[in-house]
Coordinates of C-alpha atoms in Angstrom, one line a residue:
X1 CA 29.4 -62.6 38.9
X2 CA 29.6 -63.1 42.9
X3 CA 33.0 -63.9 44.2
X4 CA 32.9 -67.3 46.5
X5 CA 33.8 -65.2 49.0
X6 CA 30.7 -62.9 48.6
X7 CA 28.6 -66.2 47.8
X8 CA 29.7 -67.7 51.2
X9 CA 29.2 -64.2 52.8
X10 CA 25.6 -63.9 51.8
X11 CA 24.9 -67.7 52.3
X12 CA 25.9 -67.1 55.8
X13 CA 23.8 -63.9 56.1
X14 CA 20.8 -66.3 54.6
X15 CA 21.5 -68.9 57.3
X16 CA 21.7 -66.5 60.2
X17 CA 18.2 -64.9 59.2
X18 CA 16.9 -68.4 58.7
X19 CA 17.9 -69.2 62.7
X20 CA 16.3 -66.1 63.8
X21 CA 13.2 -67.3 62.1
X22 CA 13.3 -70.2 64.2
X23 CA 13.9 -68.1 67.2
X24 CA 11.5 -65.6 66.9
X25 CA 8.5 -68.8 65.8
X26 CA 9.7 -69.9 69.1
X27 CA 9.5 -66.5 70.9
X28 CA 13.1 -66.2 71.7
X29 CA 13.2 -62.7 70.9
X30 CA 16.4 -62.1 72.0
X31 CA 18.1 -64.4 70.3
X32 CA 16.2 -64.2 67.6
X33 CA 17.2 -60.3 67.5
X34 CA 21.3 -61.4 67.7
X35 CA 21.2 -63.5 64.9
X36 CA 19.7 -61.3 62.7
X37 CA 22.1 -58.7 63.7
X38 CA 24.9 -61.0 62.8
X39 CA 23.1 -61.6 59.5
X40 CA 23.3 -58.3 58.6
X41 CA 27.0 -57.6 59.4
X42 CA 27.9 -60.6 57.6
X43 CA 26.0 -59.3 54.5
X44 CA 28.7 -58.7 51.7
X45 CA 29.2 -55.2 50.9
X46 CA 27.7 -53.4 47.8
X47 CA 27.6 -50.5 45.9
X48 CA 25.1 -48.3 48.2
X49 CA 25.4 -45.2 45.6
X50 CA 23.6 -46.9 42.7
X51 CA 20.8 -47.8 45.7
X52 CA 17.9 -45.7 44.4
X53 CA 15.0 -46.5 47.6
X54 CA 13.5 -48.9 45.4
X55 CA 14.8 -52.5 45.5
X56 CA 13.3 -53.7 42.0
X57 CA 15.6 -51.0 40.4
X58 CA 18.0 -51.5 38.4
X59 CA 20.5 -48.7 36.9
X60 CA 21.5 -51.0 34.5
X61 CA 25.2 -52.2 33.3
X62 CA 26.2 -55.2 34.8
X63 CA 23.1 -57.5 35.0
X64 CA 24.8 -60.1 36.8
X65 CA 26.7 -57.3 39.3
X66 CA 23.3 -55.9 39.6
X67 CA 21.1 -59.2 40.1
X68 CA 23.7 -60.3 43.6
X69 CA 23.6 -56.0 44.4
X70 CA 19.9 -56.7 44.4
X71 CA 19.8 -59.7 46.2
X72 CA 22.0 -58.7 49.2
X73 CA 19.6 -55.6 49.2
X74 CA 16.7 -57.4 49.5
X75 CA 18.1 -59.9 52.3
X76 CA 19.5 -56.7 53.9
X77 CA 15.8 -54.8 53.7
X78 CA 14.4 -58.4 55.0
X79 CA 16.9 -58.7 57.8
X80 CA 16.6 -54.9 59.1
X81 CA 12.4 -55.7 59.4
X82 CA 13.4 -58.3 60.9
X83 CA 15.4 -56.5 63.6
X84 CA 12.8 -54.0 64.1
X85 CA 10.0 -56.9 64.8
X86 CA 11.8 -58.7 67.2
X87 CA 12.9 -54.9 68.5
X88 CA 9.0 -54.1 69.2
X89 CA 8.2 -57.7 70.7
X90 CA 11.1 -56.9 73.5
X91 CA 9.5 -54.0 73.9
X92 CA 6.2 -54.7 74.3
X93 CA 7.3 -57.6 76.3
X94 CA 8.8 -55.2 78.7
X95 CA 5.9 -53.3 79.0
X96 CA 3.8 -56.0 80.6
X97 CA 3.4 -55.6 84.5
X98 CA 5.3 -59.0 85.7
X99 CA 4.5 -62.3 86.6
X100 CA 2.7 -62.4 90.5
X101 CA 5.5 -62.5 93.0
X102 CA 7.8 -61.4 90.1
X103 CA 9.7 -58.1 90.3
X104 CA 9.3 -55.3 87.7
X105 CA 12.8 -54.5 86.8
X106 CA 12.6 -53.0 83.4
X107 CA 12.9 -48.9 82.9
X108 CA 11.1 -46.8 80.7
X109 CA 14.3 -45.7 79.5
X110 CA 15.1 -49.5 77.8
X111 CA 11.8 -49.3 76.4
X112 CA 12.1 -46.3 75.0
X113 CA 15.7 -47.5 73.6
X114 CA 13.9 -50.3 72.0
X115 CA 11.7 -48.6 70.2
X116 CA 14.4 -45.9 69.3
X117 CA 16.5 -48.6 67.7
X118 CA 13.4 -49.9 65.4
X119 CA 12.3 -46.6 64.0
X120 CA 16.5 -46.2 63.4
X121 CA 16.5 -49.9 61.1
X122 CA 13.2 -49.1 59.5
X123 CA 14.5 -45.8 58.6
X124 CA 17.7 -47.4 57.4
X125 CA 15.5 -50.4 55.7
X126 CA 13.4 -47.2 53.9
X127 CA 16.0 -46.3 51.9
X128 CA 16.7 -49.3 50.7
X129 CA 13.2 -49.8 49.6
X130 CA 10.6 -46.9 49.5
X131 CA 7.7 -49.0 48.8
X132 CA 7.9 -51.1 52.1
X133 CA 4.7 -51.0 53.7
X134 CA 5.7 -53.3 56.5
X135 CA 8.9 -51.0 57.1
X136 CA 6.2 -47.9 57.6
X137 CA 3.8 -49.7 59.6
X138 CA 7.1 -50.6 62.0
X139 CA 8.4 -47.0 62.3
X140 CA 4.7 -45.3 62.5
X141 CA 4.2 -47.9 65.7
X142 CA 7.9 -46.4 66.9
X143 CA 6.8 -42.7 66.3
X144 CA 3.4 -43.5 68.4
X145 CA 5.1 -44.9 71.1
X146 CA 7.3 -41.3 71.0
X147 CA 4.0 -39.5 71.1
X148 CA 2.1 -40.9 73.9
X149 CA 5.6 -41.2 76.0
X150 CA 5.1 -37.2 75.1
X151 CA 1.4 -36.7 75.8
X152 CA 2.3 -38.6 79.2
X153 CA 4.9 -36.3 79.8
X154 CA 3.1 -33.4 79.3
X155 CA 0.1 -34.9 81.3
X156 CA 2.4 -35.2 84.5
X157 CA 3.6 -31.9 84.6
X158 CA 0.6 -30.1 84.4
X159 CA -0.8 -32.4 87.2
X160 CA 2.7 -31.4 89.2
X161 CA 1.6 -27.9 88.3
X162 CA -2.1 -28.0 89.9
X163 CA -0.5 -29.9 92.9
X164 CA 1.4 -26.7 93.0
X165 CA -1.6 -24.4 92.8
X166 CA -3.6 -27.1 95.6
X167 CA -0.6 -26.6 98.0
X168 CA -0.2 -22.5 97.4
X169 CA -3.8 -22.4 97.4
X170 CA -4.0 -24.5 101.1
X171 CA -1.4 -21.9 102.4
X172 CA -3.5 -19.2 101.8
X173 CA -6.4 -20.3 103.1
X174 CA -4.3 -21.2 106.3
X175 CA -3.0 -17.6 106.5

């Protein structure tokens, strides 16, 4: 049987995810993000050993210990997807050029953060609950990001290198 305080605990958690709902309908991304951050630290704690990466599981014992274990998992899985949407609209938000007039002042490194963080709370979400398609979608849309920021990469230093070989060749053909 919840305690009050773990009743008030997870009613706030609810409330908080709830707001960020509202935030994000209203594209407040930001904001949106902060509350469900919030909603996740004021989750009440649980048993994370009898957590098997399936939320419908249950070891058994204490049905009613078990039901509120389940329920903060599942509001913890909700809230950590959650995190990791409004983490990719900030970052694809910050990949737009800006506005005319309007100064770019975003780095690839924040971007790159972003999308860092989601694959992290879809990683963390995944263990909670295996069978989360949403939660693989999310981190495989992380991991692609990581790839063509790689392929890019690699594409500028081989073009450095043939500058290299355009210069080196000029000079000989001057000597």
């Amino acid at each position: 049987m919840p305690t009050n305080v773990e009743s008030s605990k997870l009613s706030a958690s609810k409330k908080r995810k709830d707001d960020g709902n509202r935030l994000f309908s209203k594209k407040m991304y930001s904001a949106a993000l902060a509350c469900y951050r919030v909603g996740l630290e004021e989750l009440p704690p649980y048993d994370k050993s009898a957590v098997t990466g399936n939320s419908d599981s249950d070891p058994g014992g204490d049905t009613n210990g078990a039901e509120n274990r389940d329920e903060i998992i599942h509001l913890e899985i909700g809230l950590r997807s959650n995190i990791a949407l409004a983490l990719q609209k900030l970052a694809e938000e910050k990949q737009l050029p800006p506005l005319p007039g309007g100064v770019a002042t975003n780095t690839e490194n924040e971007v790159l953060q972003l999308y860092q963080e989601m694959e992290k709370e879809c990683t963390i979400a995944l263990q909670l609950d295996s069978m989360n398609p949403k939660l693989y979608h999310r981190r495989g849309l992380a991991r692609r990001y990581f790839a063509e920021q790689s392929q890019l990469q690699q594409l500028q230093c081989s073009n450095d290198d043939d500058d290299d070989v355009d210069e080196t060749h000029k000079i000989i053909q001057r000597v």
